Amino acid sequence: MTKTKNILRLETVSKIYRMDGVSVKALDNVSLAIMEGEFVSIIGPSGSGKSTLMHIVGCLDTPTSGKVLLDDQEISQMTERQLAQVRNKKIGFVFQQFNLLPRTSALDNVSLPLLYNGTTSSQIAKKAAEVLGKVGLGERLDHHPNQLSGGQQQRVAIARALITDPSIIIADEPTGNLDSKSGVEVMEIFKKLHQQGRTVILVTHDDNIANKAQRIIRLKDGKVIN
Amino acid sequence: MQLKQLIRIATKSLIVNRSRSFLTALGVIIGVAAVILLVSVGSGLKDYITGQMQDMGSNLIMVVPGDIDIEQTGASGGAASGAFSSIAASKLELRDAEEIERSLPQIKDTAAVVMAPGLASYKSETVSGQIIGTTQNYINIRSSEFETGSFFTQSEVNSGRKVTILGHTVAHELFGNQNPVGEKIKVGDYRYLVMGVMKEQGGQGSLTSDDKIFVPITTAQRQFGLDNISIIFTQVSSSDEVASAVPLIEAVMLKRHDEEDFTVIDQKEILSTVSSILDTLTIALGGIAAISLLVGGIGIMNIMLVSVTERTREIGLRKALGATPEVILTQFLIEAVFLSVGGGIIGILLGSGGALLLNNFIPMTVTAWSIILAFVVSAGVGIIFGIAPARRASLLSPIAALRYE
């Protein structure tokens, strides 16, 4: 693993939304690079464009102009179908609201991404149990989200992000819905993942959380300000 | 992306929302069950009536008074029963029957029939029935069996004896469990010796022997003044001879009557007219029920649209995790088809089961074509009404869907 390799590069990326005939520039000529194995946090107040940046980095959206290179692959011109496949392979999402399927076991929730890439059922079950073990939920494979605490639910979500062995893990306010103790536990998991060599991008508005990262990218009014 | 995985996803989400899935499928369940039940009623009726007509005996050709055009009157059931009971202006005679049997070698048997409603009484019991005056050959032509006793013979016909054979219902209402053979009952003004009792046949009207009181035709003509023959049954040996025998009978009859004041009907002709009417009825019943299937399909579309809105976040999540628009489309389409096909299968089981159960009360025949049709239509309904919701789901933007509250 070469520590110098850029896993993600944005070159003069702009995103303009049109709402009721008014153009809103959510991202304004943003250029940045994130290296493999880095632990980066993106911080900014609401309206700063950090959600838009996260969507573009997470291949959920394409920029109005500029280039996005993920693992040396240009994604800004991809179709929705291609983007879905890139997300499946290279991105692991952790959301503020966990976004677990209700009335569905932890094991099945974690299995979700593998259902979309042709993995066989037996492999899926094996892998899902393995990643749940890694986040300390090896004993709760059959539990449904409503039988788990907030911290445990978020750990299921982290296991789901890890199961495809993605290039980047993107966490959007991962501690926003957690009590402080669970928040600390979840941050510990991200730290450990970083130590294992994973690239983690943390999107937050909370300085205390952002400070846990190696590097902080500050956004304001659609621009990087540091 | 394998179809197998998609089917797993779809079934899982149907099972997770099992009560909603069931209620959604209910529309199709009821629709399919209704189609099968109503088609079973129609074809059951057809089987019943054609069965009854075949019970009359096989290879029959009937001569009735009056010039009736079966094809034109259409409702041949009505025409036939009209012929059975009407005392038409034109007359058939006992001699007609004898002449047909005498001059046509291919005619195995003939039996002329006179009939009139009448009362029979034994001790304090009185029942009303249909008095049938006929000849000894009647019993060979109509495939009726005896519970006890036997039919009257030629000598009893020739001498006009006061003997009678009772239909099952008449015998049981008069005698209960007592054996009527050898007893005397009163029919009209005279006493008749009971010679036999017919087996129960079931059914209604002229096709059943249950409410009949059989007496020799000569006796009937003398005692009840029944001069007009209602019908002459003739029987040929094999079904191949039916078609060729009809014009020969017509020729014999025409020689005796100067004008065509009679009609020769062959059993098959009646059968085919009756079946075509009942086929139309069956299709009409099935068509009415099919409308409820359509309503069931609209129900599926409605619930799937609600489901797409309700599961917006789930769809957003699935897309974020790598589900392509086609995959989402297929998932929702499979859900819709599973609902309709699952509903179809349950409906088929309920409809066929219900038909078998109801068969104890009214004639029902479950037909293979109605099951296949119901299944195909329900699957089609799922696809057609599943497309709109599935498309809506597949076009959702993952970002908007994830933010959706």
XYZ file of C-alpha atoms in Angstrom:
631
model
C 0.000 0.000 0.000
C 1.538 3.262 -1.076
C 0.624 6.040 1.273
C 1.158 8.649 -1.412
C -1.576 7.540 -3.776
C -4.570 9.831 -4.207
C -7.737 7.868 -3.739
C -9.922 10.851 -4.530
C -9.248 14.037 -6.439
C -11.613 16.920 -7.163
C -10.552 19.446 -9.791
C -12.414 22.777 -9.899
C -15.698 21.155 -9.042
C -18.807 23.344 -9.057
C -22.373 22.407 -8.390
C -25.196 24.747 -9.254
C -28.786 24.033 -8.248
C -31.651 25.726 -9.989
C -34.555 26.366 -7.686
C -37.561 28.323 -8.922
C -35.443 29.940 -11.596
C -32.784 31.074 -9.112
C -29.324 29.528 -9.399
C -27.732 28.510 -6.140
C -24.042 27.755 -6.222
C -23.622 24.993 -3.675
C -19.998 24.278 -4.578
C -17.719 26.888 -6.099
C -14.544 25.695 -7.798
C -13.591 23.192 -5.152
C -10.316 21.351 -5.676
C -9.027 18.876 -3.164
C -7.289 15.539 -2.900
C -7.619 12.789 -0.360
C -4.944 10.153 -0.074
C -5.426 6.466 0.508
C -5.617 5.650 4.210
C -6.321 9.214 5.242
C -8.833 10.158 7.970
C -10.342 13.453 6.851
C -13.207 15.440 8.231
C -15.231 17.905 6.222
C -16.680 20.588 8.446
C -18.851 23.575 7.846
C -22.058 25.193 9.004
C -25.336 24.238 7.343
C -25.567 25.713 3.875
C -21.809 25.602 3.460
C -22.081 22.938 0.754
C -20.726 20.060 2.774
C -23.734 17.859 2.008
C -23.354 18.575 -1.693
C -19.659 17.775 -1.457
C -20.462 14.532 0.325
C -22.977 13.576 -2.370
C -20.473 14.173 -5.116
C -17.677 12.364 -3.300
C -20.108 9.543 -2.551
C -21.076 9.261 -6.237
C -24.699 10.045 -5.390
C -24.562 13.132 -7.579
C -22.454 14.521 -10.401
C -20.958 18.011 -10.504
C -22.188 20.755 -12.858
C -18.600 21.317 -13.903
C -15.174 20.032 -12.959
C -13.668 16.587 -12.621
C -14.020 13.953 -9.947
C -11.539 11.099 -9.932
C -12.193 8.188 -7.625
C -9.460 5.547 -7.702
C -8.268 7.189 -10.954
C -11.724 6.714 -12.437
C -13.521 9.759 -13.803
C -17.043 9.704 -12.403
C -18.419 13.117 -13.300
C -19.791 11.937 -16.653
C -21.187 8.609 -15.549
C -24.781 7.485 -15.986
C -26.927 6.727 -12.973
C -26.473 3.037 -13.555
C -22.676 3.272 -13.648
C -22.672 5.465 -10.559
C -24.709 2.851 -8.700
C -22.118 0.222 -9.507
C -19.257 2.497 -8.407
C -21.070 3.217 -5.126
C -21.580 -0.463 -4.552
C -17.940 -1.305 -5.075
C -16.050 1.666 -3.723
C -18.141 3.614 -1.235
C -19.343 2.670 2.200
C -21.979 5.004 3.648
C -22.719 5.635 7.313
C -25.689 7.957 7.870
C -26.788 10.086 10.778
C -30.137 8.248 10.931
C -28.538 4.805 10.506
C -30.981 4.006 7.669
C -31.429 0.383 8.625
C -34.355 -1.504 7.150
C -36.978 -1.983 9.858
C -38.212 -5.473 10.768
C -35.095 -6.877 9.171
C -32.342 -8.665 11.075
C -28.900 -7.126 11.591
C -27.465 -9.864 9.390
C -29.837 -9.086 6.518
C -29.286 -5.344 6.895
C -25.545 -5.817 6.646
C -25.994 -8.157 3.664
C -27.785 -5.520 1.573
C -24.863 -4.184 -0.526
C -23.781 -7.693 -1.487
C -27.221 -8.454 -2.892
C -26.446 -5.956 -5.625
C -23.169 -7.373 -6.876
C -23.895 -11.023 -7.547
C -22.357 -12.525 -4.424
C -23.740 -15.976 -3.652
C -26.075 -16.364 -0.686
C -23.724 -18.553 1.334
C -20.847 -16.117 0.897
C -23.108 -13.219 1.842
C -24.169 -14.819 5.128
C -20.578 -15.695 5.994
C -19.241 -12.238 5.231
C -22.093 -10.443 7.002
C -21.510 -12.456 10.184
C -17.791 -11.706 9.921
C -18.157 -7.907 9.666
C -20.770 -7.832 12.407
C -18.222 -9.633 14.573
C -15.678 -6.941 13.735
C -17.945 -4.194 15.094
C -18.665 -6.215 18.228
C -22.153 -7.433 17.345
C -21.307 -11.076 16.666
C -23.918 -12.121 19.228
C -26.749 -10.076 17.751
C -27.008 -11.284 14.167
C -30.723 -11.965 14.378
C -31.706 -8.833 16.251
C -33.954 -6.348 14.523
C -33.115 -2.611 14.632
C -35.816 -1.947 17.238
C -34.127 -4.464 19.545
C -30.812 -2.595 19.358
C -29.614 0.606 21.019
C -28.704 3.642 18.920
C -25.010 2.890 19.227
C -25.557 -0.727 18.234
C -27.684 0.315 15.251
C -24.935 2.616 14.067
C -22.440 -0.210 14.431
C -24.684 -2.378 12.218
C -24.629 0.477 9.690
C -20.814 0.607 9.884
C -20.662 -3.156 9.329
C -22.896 -2.654 6.269
C -20.482 -0.019 4.963
C -17.534 -2.356 5.488
C -18.943 -5.488 3.912
C -17.977 -4.589 0.335
C -14.465 -3.667 1.422
C -14.843 -0.172 -0.089
C -12.147 2.320 -1.071
C -13.725 5.092 0.981
C -15.991 5.164 3.999
C -18.145 8.268 4.096
C -19.801 9.025 7.428
C -22.415 11.771 7.504
C -22.804 13.088 11.081
C -22.437 9.523 12.376
C -22.764 10.588 16.025
C -25.542 13.125 15.455
C -28.303 10.825 16.728
C -26.297 9.180 19.512
C -25.786 9.883 23.197
C -22.258 10.971 24.061
C -21.115 7.556 25.310
C -22.247 5.730 22.156
C -20.827 8.610 20.114
C -17.418 8.027 21.634
C -17.659 4.289 20.936
C -18.583 4.885 17.303
C -15.709 7.369 16.887
C -13.389 4.723 18.335
C -14.470 2.350 15.585
C -13.669 4.929 12.897
C -10.288 5.536 14.498
C -9.575 1.828 14.489
C -10.644 1.522 10.845
C -8.250 4.335 10.000
C -5.478 2.543 11.861
C -6.226 -0.557 9.775
C -5.466 1.547 6.705
C -8.942 2.549 5.555
C -9.792 5.904 4.049
C -12.460 7.599 6.177
C -14.257 10.851 5.353
C -16.254 12.303 8.178
C -18.840 14.977 7.417
C -19.881 17.017 10.451
C -20.630 20.441 11.804
C -19.175 19.612 15.217
C -15.599 20.742 15.828
C -15.049 18.205 18.610
C -15.868 15.335 16.283
C -13.949 16.863 13.371
C -10.849 17.159 15.531
C -10.604 13.397 15.864
C -9.528 13.274 12.200
C -6.013 13.672 10.793
C -6.974 16.530 8.583
C -9.849 18.982 8.499
C -11.335 20.482 5.347
C -13.373 23.552 6.205
C -16.118 24.674 3.888
C -17.897 27.959 3.793
C -20.286 29.232 1.122
C -19.288 26.448 -1.216
C -15.558 27.059 -0.946
C -12.731 25.357 0.874
C -11.353 27.930 3.298
C -8.218 26.274 4.709
C -27.310 -8.791 -10.408
C -29.010 -12.139 -10.303
C -32.751 -12.587 -10.565
C -32.562 -15.045 -7.681
C -31.316 -12.343 -5.332
C -33.995 -9.937 -6.528
C -36.670 -12.522 -5.894
C -35.246 -12.971 -2.385
C -35.349 -9.218 -1.768
C -38.898 -8.959 -3.067
C -40.192 -11.922 -1.078
C -38.478 -10.643 2.054
C -40.119 -7.258 1.808
C -43.494 -8.901 1.135
C -43.063 -11.121 4.198
C -41.920 -8.214 6.359
C -45.161 -6.398 5.459
C -47.221 -9.575 5.537
C -50.586 -8.162 6.572
C -50.454 -5.429 3.958
C -49.327 -7.957 1.353
C -52.274 -10.184 2.202
C -54.804 -7.359 2.043
C -53.402 -6.221 -1.285
C -53.592 -9.717 -2.691
C -57.144 -10.070 -1.368
C -58.546 -8.184 -4.360
C -56.972 -10.688 -6.731
C -57.894 -13.610 -4.456
C -61.549 -12.636 -4.583
C -61.415 -11.894 -8.317
C -59.846 -15.223 -9.235
C -62.079 -17.172 -6.856
C -65.122 -15.436 -8.357
C -64.051 -16.262 -11.918
C -63.504 -19.902 -11.062
C -66.706 -20.216 -9.037
C -68.918 -18.582 -11.653
C -67.361 -20.489 -14.531
C -67.847 -23.652 -12.469
C -71.524 -22.803 -12.018
C -71.925 -22.320 -15.766
C -70.094 -25.446 -16.817
C -71.626 -27.411 -13.947
C -75.050 -26.481 -15.215
C -74.069 -27.556 -18.697
C -72.704 -30.894 -17.520
C -75.794 -31.414 -15.393
C -78.263 -30.708 -18.155
C -76.421 -32.655 -20.816
C -75.989 -35.488 -18.318
C -79.704 -35.463 -17.603
C -80.464 -35.513 -21.288
C -78.157 -38.436 -21.807
C -79.877 -40.188 -18.912
C -83.019 -40.078 -21.030
C -81.426 -42.846 -22.999
C -79.003 -42.986 -25.859
C -79.484 -42.750 -29.629
C -82.931 -41.274 -29.224
C -85.014 -39.654 -31.906
C -88.207 -37.999 -30.773
C -91.344 -37.141 -32.675
C -93.444 -34.351 -31.228
C -96.619 -32.750 -32.495
C -96.491 -29.378 -34.195
C -93.942 -27.930 -36.570
C -91.207 -26.656 -34.300
C -88.046 -25.173 -35.673
C -85.412 -25.794 -33.040
C -82.758 -23.708 -34.704
C -84.996 -20.681 -34.920
C -86.582 -20.769 -31.502
C -83.076 -20.996 -30.141
C -84.054 -21.802 -26.579
C -84.379 -25.462 -27.347
C -84.858 -26.282 -23.696
C -88.057 -24.274 -23.850
C -89.083 -25.777 -27.174
C -88.484 -29.294 -25.914
C -90.417 -28.883 -22.702
C -93.148 -27.108 -24.617
C -93.371 -30.109 -26.866
C -93.445 -32.471 -23.901
C -96.352 -30.818 -22.205
C -98.338 -29.042 -24.857
C -101.415 -30.584 -26.284
C -100.994 -29.172 -29.705
C -103.743 -28.781 -32.251
C -102.001 -31.318 -34.420
C -102.258 -34.928 -33.356
C -99.925 -37.830 -33.079
C -101.469 -41.253 -32.814
C -100.420 -44.531 -31.296
C -100.546 -45.872 -34.806
C -97.777 -43.485 -35.848
C -95.423 -45.136 -33.395
C -96.426 -48.602 -34.534
C -95.978 -47.642 -38.166
C -92.479 -46.253 -37.578
C -91.402 -49.412 -35.790
C -92.977 -51.646 -38.382
C -91.637 -49.984 -41.533
C -88.123 -49.026 -40.441
C -85.901 -51.990 -39.530
C -83.189 -49.809 -37.981
C -85.613 -48.627 -35.286
C -85.007 -50.794 -32.249
C -87.854 -49.624 -30.089
C -90.579 -47.027 -30.018
C -92.662 -45.743 -27.161
C -95.515 -43.307 -27.455
C -96.255 -41.179 -24.455
C -99.371 -39.399 -23.250
C -99.178 -37.322 -20.155
C -101.268 -35.265 -17.773
C -100.940 -34.020 -14.246
C -102.856 -36.158 -11.783
C -103.335 -37.165 -8.175
C -102.510 -40.494 -6.644
C -103.725 -41.534 -3.209
C -103.159 -44.401 -0.828
C -105.092 -44.541 2.428
C -104.943 -40.985 3.742
C -101.956 -39.875 1.675
C -102.387 -37.984 -1.586
C -99.638 -36.736 -3.853
C -99.708 -34.907 -7.122
C -97.606 -36.216 -9.940
C -97.396 -36.568 -13.674
C -99.367 -39.419 -15.157
C -97.448 -40.997 -17.998
C -99.238 -43.336 -20.282
C -96.849 -45.337 -22.413
C -96.007 -48.741 -23.825
C -93.808 -51.506 -22.458
C -90.833 -50.414 -24.578
C -90.549 -47.132 -22.712
C -88.412 -48.784 -20.084
C -85.937 -50.051 -22.710
C -85.593 -46.651 -24.298
C -85.264 -44.519 -21.190
C -82.371 -45.944 -19.225
C -84.252 -46.047 -15.941
C -83.673 -48.632 -13.279
C -86.031 -50.178 -10.805
C -85.861 -49.964 -7.071
C -88.285 -52.824 -6.807
C -90.734 -54.650 -9.051
C -90.895 -54.380 -12.850
C -92.497 -52.472 -15.700
C -95.773 -53.519 -17.295
C -95.703 -55.892 -20.237
C -97.132 -55.837 -23.717
C -100.136 -57.924 -22.751
C -100.942 -55.508 -19.955
C -100.747 -52.655 -22.442
C -102.848 -54.485 -24.978
C -105.530 -55.317 -22.471
C -105.441 -51.900 -20.822
C -104.956 -53.236 -17.298
C -105.044 -50.874 -14.335
C -101.481 -51.294 -13.243
C -98.979 -48.620 -12.389
C -95.268 -48.059 -11.791
C -94.389 -45.227 -9.428
C -91.580 -42.724 -9.531
C -89.356 -42.639 -6.473
C -90.835 -39.519 -4.900
C -94.434 -40.557 -5.477
C -93.802 -43.993 -3.963
C -92.072 -42.630 -0.893
C -94.620 -39.949 -0.202
C -97.464 -42.426 -0.438
C -95.913 -45.430 1.249
C -93.016 -44.193 3.341
C -90.844 -47.217 3.975
C -93.522 -49.745 3.153
C -93.074 -51.795 -0.026
C -95.733 -50.514 -2.454
C -95.558 -53.475 -4.840
C -98.820 -55.413 -4.688
C -100.690 -52.556 -3.013
C -103.471 -50.693 -4.765
C -103.498 -46.930 -5.111
C -106.181 -44.658 -6.423
C -105.367 -42.649 -9.539
C -108.272 -40.551 -10.755
C -111.421 -42.560 -10.150
C -109.999 -46.080 -10.257
C -107.702 -48.303 -8.295
C -104.401 -49.363 -9.782
C -102.131 -52.217 -8.795
C -98.562 -51.019 -8.084
C -96.122 -53.193 -10.033
C -92.861 -51.426 -9.389
C -90.990 -48.411 -8.138
C -88.302 -46.567 -10.105
C -84.907 -45.676 -8.682
C -84.345 -42.106 -7.610
C -83.114 -40.026 -10.544
C -82.927 -36.489 -9.254
C -83.511 -33.435 -11.386
C -86.606 -31.597 -12.468
C -89.408 -31.573 -14.977
C -89.764 -33.958 -17.872
C -86.240 -35.296 -17.510
C -86.803 -37.103 -14.224
C -88.968 -40.092 -13.413
C -89.231 -39.200 -9.718
C -92.670 -37.574 -9.806
C -94.173 -39.814 -12.467
C -97.009 -42.298 -12.286
C -96.641 -44.730 -15.171
C -99.684 -46.527 -16.544
C -100.248 -48.452 -19.812
C -101.022 -46.021 -22.635
C -104.250 -47.801 -23.454
C -105.438 -47.404 -19.865
C -104.469 -43.757 -19.836
C -106.339 -43.062 -23.028
C -109.452 -44.727 -21.772
C -109.482 -43.547 -18.176
C -108.185 -40.021 -18.590
C -109.207 -39.257 -22.133
C -105.637 -38.603 -23.158
C -106.007 -39.065 -26.884
C -103.185 -36.812 -27.935
C -99.766 -38.352 -27.955
C -97.272 -35.877 -26.503
C -94.174 -37.527 -27.785
C -92.998 -40.644 -29.511
C -89.595 -41.887 -28.465
C -87.741 -44.007 -30.953
C -84.379 -45.572 -30.506
C -81.840 -46.761 -33.061
C -79.099 -49.260 -32.311
C -76.078 -47.010 -32.698
C -75.351 -43.312 -32.796
C -74.164 -43.615 -36.429
C -77.693 -44.453 -37.499
C -79.307 -41.404 -35.901
C -78.652 -38.989 -38.734
C -79.877 -41.332 -41.465
C -82.936 -42.407 -39.464
C -84.292 -38.869 -38.989
C -85.386 -38.298 -42.636
C -86.749 -41.851 -42.857
C -88.951 -41.259 -39.833
C -90.017 -37.964 -41.328
C -90.981 -39.772 -44.556
C -93.032 -42.398 -42.715
C -94.778 -39.706 -40.712
C -95.449 -37.584 -43.753
C -97.073 -40.535 -45.471
C -99.555 -40.888 -42.579
C -100.087 -37.156 -42.026
C -100.823 -35.063 -45.037
C -98.914 -32.047 -43.851
C -95.841 -31.578 -41.714
C -97.664 -31.138 -38.406
C -94.970 -32.941 -36.452
C -91.310 -32.455 -35.708
C -88.590 -35.075 -35.582
C -85.888 -34.095 -33.123
C -82.709 -35.977 -32.541
C -81.199 -35.891 -29.104
C -77.816 -34.689 -30.298
C -79.345 -31.664 -31.928
C -80.935 -30.625 -28.639
C -77.731 -31.346 -26.796
C -75.616 -29.175 -29.038
C -78.082 -26.284 -28.886
C -78.278 -26.509 -25.104
C -74.504 -26.656 -24.749
C -73.943 -23.671 -26.954
C -76.399 -21.618 -24.903
C -74.768 -22.695 -21.654
C -71.296 -22.006 -23.044
C -72.377 -18.449 -23.729
C -73.787 -18.208 -20.217
C -70.502 -19.490 -18.770
C -68.469 -16.959 -20.688
C -70.791 -14.161 -19.613
C -70.531 -15.186 -15.946
C -66.744 -15.456 -16.200
C -66.600 -12.049 -17.865
C -68.553 -10.422 -15.063
C -66.241 -11.975 -12.496
C -63.205 -10.882 -14.513
C -64.186 -7.280 -13.816
C -63.492 -7.904 -10.137
C -60.052 -9.180 -11.148
C -59.451 -5.866 -12.856
C -60.494 -4.056 -9.685
C -58.068 -6.285 -7.787
C -55.307 -5.226 -10.167
C -56.069 -1.569 -9.587
C -55.901 -2.320 -5.860
C -52.407 -3.694 -6.331
C -51.345 -0.606 -8.241
C -52.792 1.632 -5.547
C -51.035 -0.157 -2.689
C -47.769 -0.367 -4.618
C -47.876 3.388 -5.238
C -48.493 3.994 -1.533
C -45.766 1.515 -0.748
C -43.272 3.322 -2.981
C -43.992 6.598 -1.174
C -43.831 4.946 2.214
C -40.577 3.213 1.378
C -38.891 6.204 -0.226
C -36.057 6.117 2.306
C -35.592 2.406 1.780
C -35.395 2.950 -1.973
C -32.905 5.782 -1.444
C -30.819 3.558 0.790
C -30.861 0.668 -1.658
C -29.767 3.018 -4.420
C -26.999 4.496 -2.261
C -25.786 0.969 -1.570
C -25.548 0.194 -5.274
C -28.971 -0.757 -6.589
C -29.311 0.470 -10.182
C -32.640 1.908 -11.411
C -33.317 -1.335 -13.302
C -32.786 -3.363 -10.164
C -35.257 -1.225 -8.215
C -37.728 -1.449 -11.096
C -37.410 -5.220 -11.211
C -37.731 -5.536 -7.436
C -41.003 -3.636 -7.330
C -42.305 -5.403 -10.407
C -41.533 -8.763 -8.836
C -43.332 -7.664 -5.669
C -46.410 -6.720 -7.684
C -46.338 -9.932 -9.706
C -45.818 -12.052 -6.594
C -48.786 -10.347 -4.952
C -51.008 -10.978 -7.942
C -49.760 -14.487 -8.699
C -49.811 -15.408 -5.008
C -53.312 -13.990 -4.800
C -54.139 -15.897 -7.981
C -52.951 -19.194 -6.520
C -54.848 -18.664 -3.257
C -57.883 -17.603 -5.309
C -57.626 -20.750 -7.434
C -57.466 -22.921 -4.315
C -60.378 -21.067 -2.692
C -62.432 -21.009 -5.894
C -61.883 -24.691 -6.683
C -62.355 -25.684 -3.041
C -65.514 -23.607 -2.825
C -66.792 -25.115 -6.058
C -66.186 -28.647 -4.788
C -67.954 -27.755 -1.532
C -70.911 -26.100 -3.255
C -71.138 -29.076 -5.584
C -73.065 -30.746 -2.762
C -75.889 -28.279 -3.302
C -75.760 -27.156 -6.923
C -73.991 -28.736 -9.880
C -70.476 -27.246 -10.232
C -67.690 -28.325 -12.548
C -64.217 -26.838 -12.084
C -62.698 -26.523 -15.536
C -58.980 -26.524 -16.288
C -59.293 -23.633 -18.711
C -60.799 -21.348 -16.082
C -57.903 -22.112 -13.717
C -55.284 -21.495 -16.404
C -57.042 -18.337 -17.560
C -57.370 -16.992 -14.015
C -53.693 -17.672 -13.374
C -52.478 -16.039 -16.581
C -54.753 -13.031 -16.143
C -53.678 -12.500 -12.532
C -50.002 -12.627 -13.518
C -50.732 -10.189 -16.344
C -52.599 -7.897 -13.959
C -49.530 -7.851 -11.685
C -47.217 -6.861 -14.527
C -49.535 -4.256 -16.029
C -50.492 -2.611 -12.744
C -47.028 -3.057 -11.250
C -45.197 -1.121 -13.938
C -46.319 2.379 -12.954
C -45.311 2.091 -9.269
C -42.079 0.272 -10.126
C -41.123 2.975 -12.607
C -41.818 5.652 -10.053
C -39.577 3.865 -7.563
C -36.769 3.420 -10.070
C -36.759 7.108 -11.001
C -36.416 8.382 -7.420
C -33.231 10.320 -6.838
C -31.201 8.654 -4.101
C -30.329 11.974 -2.463
C -33.914 13.201 -2.291
C -35.089 9.753 -1.225
C -32.587 9.562 1.647
C -33.612 12.986 2.896
C -37.319 12.146 2.636
C -39.105 12.238 5.962
